[in-house]
Short mmCIF file of C-alpha atoms in Angstrom, two decimals:
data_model
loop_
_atom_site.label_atom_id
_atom_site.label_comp_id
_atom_site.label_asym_id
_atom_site.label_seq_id
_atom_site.Cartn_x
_atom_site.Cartn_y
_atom_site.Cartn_z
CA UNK A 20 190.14 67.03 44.96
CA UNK A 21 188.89 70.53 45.77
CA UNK A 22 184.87 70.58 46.43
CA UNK A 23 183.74 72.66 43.18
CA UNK A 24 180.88 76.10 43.88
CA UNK A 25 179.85 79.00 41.59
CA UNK A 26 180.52 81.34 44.75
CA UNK A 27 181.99 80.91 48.44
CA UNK A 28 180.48 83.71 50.38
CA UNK A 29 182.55 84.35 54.03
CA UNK A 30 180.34 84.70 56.79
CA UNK A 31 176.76 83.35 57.95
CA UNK A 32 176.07 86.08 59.53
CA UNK A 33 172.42 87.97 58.68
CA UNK A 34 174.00 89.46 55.44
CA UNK A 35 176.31 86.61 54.43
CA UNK A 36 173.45 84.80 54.46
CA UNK A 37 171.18 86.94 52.73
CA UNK A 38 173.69 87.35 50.17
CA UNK A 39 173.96 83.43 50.02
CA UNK A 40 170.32 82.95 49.70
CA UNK A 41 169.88 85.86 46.70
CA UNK A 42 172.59 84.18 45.11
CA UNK A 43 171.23 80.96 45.46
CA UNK A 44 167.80 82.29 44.24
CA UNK A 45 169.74 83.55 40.96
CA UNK A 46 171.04 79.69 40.06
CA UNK A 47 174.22 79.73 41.59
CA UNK A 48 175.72 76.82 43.79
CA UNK A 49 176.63 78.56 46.70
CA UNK A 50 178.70 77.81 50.09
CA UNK A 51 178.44 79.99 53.13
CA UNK A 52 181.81 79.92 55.16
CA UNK A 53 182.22 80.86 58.58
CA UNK A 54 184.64 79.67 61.33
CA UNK A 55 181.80 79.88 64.28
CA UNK A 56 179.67 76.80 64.81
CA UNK A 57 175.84 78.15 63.35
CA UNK A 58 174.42 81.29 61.65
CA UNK A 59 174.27 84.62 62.97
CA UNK A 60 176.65 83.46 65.86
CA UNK A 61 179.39 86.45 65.88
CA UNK A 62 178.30 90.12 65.68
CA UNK A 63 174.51 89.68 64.29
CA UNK A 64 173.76 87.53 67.70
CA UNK A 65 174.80 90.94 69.46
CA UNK A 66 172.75 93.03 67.57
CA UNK A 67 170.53 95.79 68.76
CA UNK A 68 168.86 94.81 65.83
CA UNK A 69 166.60 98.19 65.07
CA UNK A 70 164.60 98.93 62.66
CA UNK A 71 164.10 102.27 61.27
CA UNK A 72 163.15 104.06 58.41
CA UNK A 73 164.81 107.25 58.39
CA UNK A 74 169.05 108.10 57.47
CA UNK A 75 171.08 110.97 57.06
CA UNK A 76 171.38 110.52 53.38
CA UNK A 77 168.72 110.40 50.82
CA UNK A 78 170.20 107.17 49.37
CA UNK A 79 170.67 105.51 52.58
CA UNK A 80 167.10 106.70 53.68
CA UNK A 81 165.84 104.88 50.81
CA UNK A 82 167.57 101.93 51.21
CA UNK A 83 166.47 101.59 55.25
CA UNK A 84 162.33 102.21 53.98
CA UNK A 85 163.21 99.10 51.47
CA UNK A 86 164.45 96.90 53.69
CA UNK A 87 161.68 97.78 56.35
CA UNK A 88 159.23 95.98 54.09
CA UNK A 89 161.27 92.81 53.84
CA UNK A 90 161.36 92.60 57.76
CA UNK A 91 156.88 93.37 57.67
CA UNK A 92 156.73 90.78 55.74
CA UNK A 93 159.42 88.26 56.74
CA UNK A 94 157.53 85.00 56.23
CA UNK A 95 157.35 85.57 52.75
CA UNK A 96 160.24 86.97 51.93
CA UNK A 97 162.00 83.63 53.31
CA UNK A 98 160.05 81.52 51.45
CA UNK A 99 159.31 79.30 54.64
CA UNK A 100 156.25 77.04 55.41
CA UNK A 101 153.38 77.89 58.27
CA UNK A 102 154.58 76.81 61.10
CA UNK A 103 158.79 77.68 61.34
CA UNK A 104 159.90 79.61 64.34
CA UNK A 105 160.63 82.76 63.10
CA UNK A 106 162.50 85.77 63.96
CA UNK A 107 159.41 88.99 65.04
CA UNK A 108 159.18 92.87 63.84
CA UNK A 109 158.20 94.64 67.35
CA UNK A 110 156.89 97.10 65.17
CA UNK A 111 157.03 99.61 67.66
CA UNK A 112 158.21 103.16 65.71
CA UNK A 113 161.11 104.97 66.62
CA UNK A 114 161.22 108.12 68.52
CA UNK A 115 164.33 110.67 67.56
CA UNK A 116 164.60 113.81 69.56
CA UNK A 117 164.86 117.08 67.49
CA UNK A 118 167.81 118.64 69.42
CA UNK A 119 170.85 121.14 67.93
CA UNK A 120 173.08 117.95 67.33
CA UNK A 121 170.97 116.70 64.80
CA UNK A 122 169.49 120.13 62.97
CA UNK A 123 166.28 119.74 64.68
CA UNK A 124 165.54 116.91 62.00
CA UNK A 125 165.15 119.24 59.32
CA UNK A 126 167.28 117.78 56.70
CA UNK A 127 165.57 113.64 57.84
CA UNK A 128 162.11 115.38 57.64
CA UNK A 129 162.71 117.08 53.85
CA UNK A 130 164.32 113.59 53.41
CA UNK A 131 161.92 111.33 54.46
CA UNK A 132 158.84 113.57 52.11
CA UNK A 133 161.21 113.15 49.27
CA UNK A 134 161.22 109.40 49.74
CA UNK A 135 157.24 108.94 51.11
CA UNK A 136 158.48 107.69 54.42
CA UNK A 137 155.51 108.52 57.00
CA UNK A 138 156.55 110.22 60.46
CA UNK A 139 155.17 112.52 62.61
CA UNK A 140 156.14 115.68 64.49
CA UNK A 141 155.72 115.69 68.56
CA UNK A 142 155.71 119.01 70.81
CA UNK A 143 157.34 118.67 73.80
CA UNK A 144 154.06 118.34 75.44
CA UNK A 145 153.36 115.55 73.54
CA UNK A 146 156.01 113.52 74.54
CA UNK A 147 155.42 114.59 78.09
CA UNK A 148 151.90 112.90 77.66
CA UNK A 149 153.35 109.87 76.72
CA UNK A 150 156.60 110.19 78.92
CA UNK A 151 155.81 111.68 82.14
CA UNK A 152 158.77 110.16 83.50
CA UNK A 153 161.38 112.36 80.90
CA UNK A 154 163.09 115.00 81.46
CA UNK A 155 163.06 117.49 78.06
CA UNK A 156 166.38 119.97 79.43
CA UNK A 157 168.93 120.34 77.41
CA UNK A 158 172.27 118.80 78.65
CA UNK A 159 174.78 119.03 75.46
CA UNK A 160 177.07 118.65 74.52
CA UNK A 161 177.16 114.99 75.52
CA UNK A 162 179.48 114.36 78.84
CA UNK A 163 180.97 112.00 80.46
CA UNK A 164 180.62 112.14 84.53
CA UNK A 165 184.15 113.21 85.09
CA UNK A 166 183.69 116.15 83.27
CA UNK A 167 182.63 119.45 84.10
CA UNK A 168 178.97 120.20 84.18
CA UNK A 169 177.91 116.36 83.76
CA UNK A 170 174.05 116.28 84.38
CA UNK A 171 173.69 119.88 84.92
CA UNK A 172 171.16 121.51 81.78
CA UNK A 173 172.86 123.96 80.08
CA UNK A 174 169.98 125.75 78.33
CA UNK A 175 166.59 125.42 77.23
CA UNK A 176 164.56 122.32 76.17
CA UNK A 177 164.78 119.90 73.32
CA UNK A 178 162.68 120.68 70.00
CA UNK A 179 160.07 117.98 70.29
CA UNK A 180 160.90 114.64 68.24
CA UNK A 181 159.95 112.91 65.53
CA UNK A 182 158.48 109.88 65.42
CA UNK A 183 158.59 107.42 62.59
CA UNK A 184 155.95 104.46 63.02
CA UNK A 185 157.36 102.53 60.61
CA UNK A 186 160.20 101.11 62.61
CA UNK A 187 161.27 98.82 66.02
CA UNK A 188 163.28 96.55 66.25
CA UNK A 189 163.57 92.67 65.30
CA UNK A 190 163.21 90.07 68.90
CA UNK A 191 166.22 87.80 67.89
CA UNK A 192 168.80 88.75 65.67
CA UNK A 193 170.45 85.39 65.70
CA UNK A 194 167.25 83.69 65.00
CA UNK A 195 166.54 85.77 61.89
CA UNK A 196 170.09 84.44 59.69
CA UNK A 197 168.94 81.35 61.02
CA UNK A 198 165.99 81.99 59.33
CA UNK A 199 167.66 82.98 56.02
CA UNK A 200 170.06 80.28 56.42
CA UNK A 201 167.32 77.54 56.87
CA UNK A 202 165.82 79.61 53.64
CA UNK A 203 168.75 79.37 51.30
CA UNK A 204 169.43 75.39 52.36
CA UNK A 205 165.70 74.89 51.35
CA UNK A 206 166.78 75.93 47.20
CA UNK A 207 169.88 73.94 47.55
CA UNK A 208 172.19 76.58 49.50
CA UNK A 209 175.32 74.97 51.25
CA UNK A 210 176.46 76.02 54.91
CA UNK A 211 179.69 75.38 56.40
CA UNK A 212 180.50 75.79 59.87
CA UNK A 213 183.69 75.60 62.11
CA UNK A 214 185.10 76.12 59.45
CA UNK A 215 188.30 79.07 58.96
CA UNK A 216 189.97 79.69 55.87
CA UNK A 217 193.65 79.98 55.88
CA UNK A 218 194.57 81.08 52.36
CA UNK A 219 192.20 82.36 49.38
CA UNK A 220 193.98 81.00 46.08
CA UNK A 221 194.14 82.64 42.68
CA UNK A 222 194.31 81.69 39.28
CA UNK A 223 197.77 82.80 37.35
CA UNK A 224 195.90 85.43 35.70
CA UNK A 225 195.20 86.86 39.42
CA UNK A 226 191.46 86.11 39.51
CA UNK A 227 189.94 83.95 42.50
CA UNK A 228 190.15 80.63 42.49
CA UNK A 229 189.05 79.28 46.18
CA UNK A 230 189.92 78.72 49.22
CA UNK A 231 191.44 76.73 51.49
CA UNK A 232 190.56 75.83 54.79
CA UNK A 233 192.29 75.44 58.18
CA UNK A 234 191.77 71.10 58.11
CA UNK A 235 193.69 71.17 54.73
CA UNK A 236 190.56 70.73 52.41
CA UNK A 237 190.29 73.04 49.44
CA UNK A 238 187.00 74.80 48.09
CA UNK A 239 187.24 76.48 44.41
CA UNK A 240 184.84 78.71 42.46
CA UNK A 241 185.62 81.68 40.61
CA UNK A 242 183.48 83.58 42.94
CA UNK A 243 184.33 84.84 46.28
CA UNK A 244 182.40 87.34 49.36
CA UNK A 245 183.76 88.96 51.70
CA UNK A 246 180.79 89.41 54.09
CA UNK A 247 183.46 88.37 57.69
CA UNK A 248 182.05 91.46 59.39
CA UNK A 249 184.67 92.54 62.21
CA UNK A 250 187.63 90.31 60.25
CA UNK A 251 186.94 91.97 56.72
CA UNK A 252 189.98 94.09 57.01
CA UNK A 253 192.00 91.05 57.43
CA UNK A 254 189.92 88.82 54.59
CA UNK A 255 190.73 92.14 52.48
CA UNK A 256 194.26 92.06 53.55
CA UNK A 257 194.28 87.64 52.12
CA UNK A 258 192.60 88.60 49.51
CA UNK A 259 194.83 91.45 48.73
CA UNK A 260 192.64 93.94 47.68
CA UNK A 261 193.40 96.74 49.56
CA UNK A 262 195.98 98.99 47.65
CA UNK A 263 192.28 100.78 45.90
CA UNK A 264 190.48 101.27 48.61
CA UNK A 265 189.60 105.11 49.65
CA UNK A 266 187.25 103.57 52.16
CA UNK A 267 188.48 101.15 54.48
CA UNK A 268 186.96 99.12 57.38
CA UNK A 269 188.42 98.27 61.19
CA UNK A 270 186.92 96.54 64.06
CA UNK A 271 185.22 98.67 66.92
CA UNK A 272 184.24 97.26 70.23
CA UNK A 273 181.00 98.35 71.49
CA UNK A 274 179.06 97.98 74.55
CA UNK A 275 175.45 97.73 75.06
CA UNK A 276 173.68 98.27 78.65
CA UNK A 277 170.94 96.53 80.12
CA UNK A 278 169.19 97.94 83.07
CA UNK A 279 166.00 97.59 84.83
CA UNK A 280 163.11 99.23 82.77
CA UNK A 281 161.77 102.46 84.74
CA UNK A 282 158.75 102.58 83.63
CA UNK A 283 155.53 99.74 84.67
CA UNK A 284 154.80 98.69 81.22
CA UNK A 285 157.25 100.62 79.48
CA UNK A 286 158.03 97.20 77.68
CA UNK A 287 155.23 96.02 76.19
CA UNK A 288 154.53 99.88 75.09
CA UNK A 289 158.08 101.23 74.78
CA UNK A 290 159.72 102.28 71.79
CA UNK A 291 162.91 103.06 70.00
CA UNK A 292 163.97 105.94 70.85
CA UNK A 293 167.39 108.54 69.61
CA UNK A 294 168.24 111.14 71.24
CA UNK A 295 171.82 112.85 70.08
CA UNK A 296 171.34 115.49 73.10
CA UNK A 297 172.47 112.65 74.94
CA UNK A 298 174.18 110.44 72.45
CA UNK A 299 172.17 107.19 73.78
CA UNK A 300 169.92 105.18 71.85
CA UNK A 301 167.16 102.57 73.75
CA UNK A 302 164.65 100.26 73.24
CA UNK A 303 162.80 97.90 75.25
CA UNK A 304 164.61 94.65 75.92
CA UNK A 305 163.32 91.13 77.08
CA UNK A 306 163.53 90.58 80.52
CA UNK A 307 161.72 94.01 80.77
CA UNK A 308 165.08 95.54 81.35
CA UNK A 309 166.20 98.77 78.75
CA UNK A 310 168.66 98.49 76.58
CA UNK A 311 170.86 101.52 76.26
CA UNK A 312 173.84 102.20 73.25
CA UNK A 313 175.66 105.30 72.41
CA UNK A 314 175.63 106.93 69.65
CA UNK A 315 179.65 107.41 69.79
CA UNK A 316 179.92 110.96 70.46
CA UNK A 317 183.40 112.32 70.40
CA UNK A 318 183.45 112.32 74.25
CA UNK A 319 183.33 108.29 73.68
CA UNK A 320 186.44 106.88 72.91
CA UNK A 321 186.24 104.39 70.35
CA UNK A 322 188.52 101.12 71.00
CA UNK A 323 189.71 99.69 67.83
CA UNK A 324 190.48 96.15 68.63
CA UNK A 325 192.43 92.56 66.57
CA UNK A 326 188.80 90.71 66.13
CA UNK A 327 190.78 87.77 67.01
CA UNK A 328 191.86 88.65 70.68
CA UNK A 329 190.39 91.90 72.61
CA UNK A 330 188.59 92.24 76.15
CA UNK A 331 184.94 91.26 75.84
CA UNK A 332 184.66 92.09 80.01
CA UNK A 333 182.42 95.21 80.42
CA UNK A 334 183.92 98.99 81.22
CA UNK A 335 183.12 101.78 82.33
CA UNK A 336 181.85 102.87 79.04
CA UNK A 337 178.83 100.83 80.42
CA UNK A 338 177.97 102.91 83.15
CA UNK A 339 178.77 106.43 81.49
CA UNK A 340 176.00 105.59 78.66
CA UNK A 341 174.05 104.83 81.87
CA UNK A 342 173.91 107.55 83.41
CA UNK A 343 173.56 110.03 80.30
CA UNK A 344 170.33 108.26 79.60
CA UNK A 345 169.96 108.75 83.64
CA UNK A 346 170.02 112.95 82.78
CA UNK A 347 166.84 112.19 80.86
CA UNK A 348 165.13 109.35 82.74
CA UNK A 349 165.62 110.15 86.51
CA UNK A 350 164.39 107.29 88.00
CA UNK A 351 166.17 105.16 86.22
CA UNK A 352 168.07 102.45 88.07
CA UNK A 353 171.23 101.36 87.40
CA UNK A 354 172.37 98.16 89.30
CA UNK A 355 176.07 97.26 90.35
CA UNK A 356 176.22 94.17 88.30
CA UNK A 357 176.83 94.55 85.22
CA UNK A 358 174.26 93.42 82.44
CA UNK A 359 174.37 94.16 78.70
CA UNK A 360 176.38 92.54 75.57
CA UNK A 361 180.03 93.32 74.56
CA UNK A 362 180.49 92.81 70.78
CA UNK A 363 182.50 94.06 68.06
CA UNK A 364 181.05 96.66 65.06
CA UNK A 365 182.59 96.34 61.62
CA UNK A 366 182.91 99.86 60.66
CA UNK A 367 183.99 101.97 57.30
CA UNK A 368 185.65 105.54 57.80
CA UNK A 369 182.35 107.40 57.62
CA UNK A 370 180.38 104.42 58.95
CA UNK A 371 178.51 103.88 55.48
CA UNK A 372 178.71 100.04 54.45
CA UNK A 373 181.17 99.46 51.34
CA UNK A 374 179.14 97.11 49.04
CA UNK A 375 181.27 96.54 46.07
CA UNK A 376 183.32 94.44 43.60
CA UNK A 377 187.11 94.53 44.59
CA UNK A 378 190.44 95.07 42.28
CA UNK A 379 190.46 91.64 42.55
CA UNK A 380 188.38 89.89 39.80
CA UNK A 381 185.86 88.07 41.46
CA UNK A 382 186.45 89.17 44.79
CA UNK A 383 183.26 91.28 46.36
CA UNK A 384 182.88 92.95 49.68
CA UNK A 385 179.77 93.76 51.79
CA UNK A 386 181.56 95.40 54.42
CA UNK A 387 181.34 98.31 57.30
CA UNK A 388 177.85 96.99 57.67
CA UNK A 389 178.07 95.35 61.28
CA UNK A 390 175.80 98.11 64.04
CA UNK A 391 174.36 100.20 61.55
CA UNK A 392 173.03 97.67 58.48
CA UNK A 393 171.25 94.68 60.37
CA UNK A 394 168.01 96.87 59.26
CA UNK A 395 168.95 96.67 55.95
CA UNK A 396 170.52 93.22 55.85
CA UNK A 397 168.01 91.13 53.53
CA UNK A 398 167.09 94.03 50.84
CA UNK A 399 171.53 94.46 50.68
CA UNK A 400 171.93 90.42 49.95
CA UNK A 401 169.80 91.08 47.16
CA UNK A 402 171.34 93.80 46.01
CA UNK A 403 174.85 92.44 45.85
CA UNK A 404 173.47 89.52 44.32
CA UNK A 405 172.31 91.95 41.73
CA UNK A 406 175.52 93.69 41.58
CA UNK A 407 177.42 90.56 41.35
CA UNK A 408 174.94 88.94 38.85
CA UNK A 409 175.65 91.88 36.53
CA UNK A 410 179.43 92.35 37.10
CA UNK A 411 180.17 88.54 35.79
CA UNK A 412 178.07 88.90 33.18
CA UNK A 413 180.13 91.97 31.54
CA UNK A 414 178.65 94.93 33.32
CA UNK A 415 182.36 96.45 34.78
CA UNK A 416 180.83 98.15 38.05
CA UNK A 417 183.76 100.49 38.71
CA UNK A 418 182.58 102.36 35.14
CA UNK A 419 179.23 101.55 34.91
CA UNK A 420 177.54 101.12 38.33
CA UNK A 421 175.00 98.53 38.26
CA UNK A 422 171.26 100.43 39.09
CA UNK A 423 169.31 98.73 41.41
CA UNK A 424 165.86 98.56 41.22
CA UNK A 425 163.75 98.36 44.92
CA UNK A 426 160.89 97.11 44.27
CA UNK A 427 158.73 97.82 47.29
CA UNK A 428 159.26 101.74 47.36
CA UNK A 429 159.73 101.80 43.29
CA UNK A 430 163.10 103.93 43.52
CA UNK A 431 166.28 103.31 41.63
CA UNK A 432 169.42 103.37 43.74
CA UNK A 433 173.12 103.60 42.07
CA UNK A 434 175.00 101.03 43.55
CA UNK A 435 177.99 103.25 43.26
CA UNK A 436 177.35 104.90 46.53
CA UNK A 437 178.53 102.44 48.43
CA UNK A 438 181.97 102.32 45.94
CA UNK A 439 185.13 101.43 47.94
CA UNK A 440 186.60 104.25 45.85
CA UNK A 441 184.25 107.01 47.03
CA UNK A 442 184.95 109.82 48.85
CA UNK A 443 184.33 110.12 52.85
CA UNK A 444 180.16 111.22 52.98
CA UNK A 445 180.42 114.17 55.10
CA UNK A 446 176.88 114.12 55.50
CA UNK A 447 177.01 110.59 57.62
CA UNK A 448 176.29 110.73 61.27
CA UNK A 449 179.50 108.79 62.17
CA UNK A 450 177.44 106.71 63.89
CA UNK A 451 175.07 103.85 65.00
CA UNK A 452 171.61 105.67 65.29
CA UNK A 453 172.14 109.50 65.61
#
């Protein structure tokens, strides 16, 4: 006889299992499902795992300077007692360079004095006071070394930066949906690990009904999440709610260099830093190495890969991220083995997360979240808990989007922003960080 749950929710990554614990926290009996052997194993494990407070969209903006607040105050968000080994908030700020890519920061500025976030302007001779090892030309558009005019300036210096204090980035990403995980068991939330599901099952009337798994065994409850991060297209595809999606999701593989850090100290006073002249993002990384991303300009090519069998060996996309943050840092090294993380980004067609109900009855999707939400990741499982909630309970999302309240920055956000019906946002980045 099939095991018997108010809602299955697919993944344990840091989403699926803050959308496990919310629901948890709301009365439901829930089961977290995912086919790796703990939490936060898959994409959340390769993480950058920044924090910042600042987004190209006045609702996403919002959303990042609510979640902040869960991260500052972890401990008590979980729930946990004194004493648990818990994930840390290297609260160091975040450093984005104002540069033509990005509009000089105008629009984030006007943005972030709408919303309240704090930040602060720098002139170019303030970052040279605290980065006497940069270099402030201006080298776009962003290059790769085998084309013309690679590392040669091209005109002027950058505009300053701003710097947001309120931001850094979180020590170990896989520790943290640990966390949440150990959390949600604590009020009676169910984990299941090694563990793949081969078939989701629905009613006659077409509603969900469960799942079965690979060993044979069945799970039902009339509620099911999609939270698989890189295999969401394909748990869409099972579920077979794709035919109304405007906004769909595919699997990216990204790259993320490690080098040595440049600078004596640079780690224990570093912080996050954006610069779209470049299209590289870093941060200090343990080990006191640098950890260096790109912020997938069109000069990057972007790999979509089967989440179930692609190349996890590095590339040469390693070293060309390399040595773009080399244009600005001169004396940075960059050693011939290579060190880093290869993992895969869930992403959405304009790279804004799809957090939604489904045609589906009772199938819901958090979604297109996986390299640009883990800052977001326990405020969004309580907001889809909320959505959900709401949604069974007669509230039809698709007509009447369900308003969620955050409580920390007191602003209502319309959950149908994030619609799987919604129209590309041409004023999203298209990216991790820029």
């Amino acid at each position: 006889m099939a095991e018997q749950f108010d809602a299955i929710v697919i993944g344990a990554g840091v989403i699926g299992a803050a959308v496990g614990l919310e629901l948890t926290r709301k009365g439901y009996k829930t089961v977290n499902i995912d086919k790796l052997p703990a939490a936060g194993y898959g994409s959340t494990s390769g993480s950058c795992a920044i924090i910042r407070t600042y987004y190209s969209t006045v609702d996403g903006s919002a959303l990042a300077y609510e979640g902040y607040y869960y991260w500052k105050n972890w401990q008590a968000y979980l729930g946990l007692d004194d004493g648990e080994d818990l994930a840390y908030f290297h609260e160091t700020g975040t450093m984005v360079m104002k540069v033509e890519e990005n509009g000089f920061m105008k629009k984030a500025m006007s943005i972030a004095d709408e919303i309240g976030v704090p930040y602060e302007e720098w002139t170019n001779d303030d970052i040279r006071k605290k980065m006497p090892h940069y270099d402030l030309n201006c080298f776009h558009p962003p290059k790769r070394p085998d084309q013309d005019g690679f590392g040669e300036p091209t005109g002027g210096d950058v505009g300053g930066a701003v710097f947001f204090p309120k931001g850094g980035y979180i020590n170990d990403p896989q520790l943290s949906a640990q966390n949440i995980r150990k959390a949600a068991e604590k009020l009676g939330g169910n984990f299941r690990f090694n563990a793949e599901i081969t078939e989701i099952r629905k009613n006659s009337d077409g509603s969900i009904a469960g799942v079965t798994l690979k060993d044979g065994s069945q799970i039902d409850a009339p509620i099911l999440v999609n939270v698989a991060g890189p295999h969401s297209a394909k748990v869409n595809a099972m579920a077979g709610a794709l035919d109304d999606m405007n906004v769909k999701t595919r699997a990216l593989k990204q790259e993320v260099t490690h080098v040595p850090m440049p600078v004596e100290g640079w780690y224990e006073n570093g912080f996050v830093t954006s610069d779209s002249d470049i299209a590289c993002y870093t941060r200090p990384e343990k080990g006191n190495f640098l950890l260096i991303g790109s912020e997938d300009p069109p000069c990057d090519t972007q790999i979509e890969v089967d989440p179930d069998n692609w190349d996890r060996n590095f590339s040469e996309q390693w070293r060309i991220q390399a040595l773009r943050v080399a244009q600005r840092i001169p004396s940075l090294g960059i050693p011939s083995v290579m060190k880093g993380i290869t993992e895969l980004y869930d992403v959405s067609d304009d790279w804004i997360p799809i957090y939604d109900k489904s045609q589906v009855p009772g199938f819901y999707m958090a979604i297109g979240s996986s390299g640009n939400q883990y800052k977001n990741a326990p405020v969004a499982g309580k907001m889809m808990a909320e959505l959900i909630h709401k949604d069974q309970n007669g509230q039809d999302h698709d007509k009447d989007p369900v308003i969620f309240h955050m409580d920390y920055t007191n602003r209502d956000l319309n959950l149908g922003f994030f619609s799987r019906r919604r129209e590309i946002n041409k004023d999203s980045t298209f990216s991790v960080l820029g």
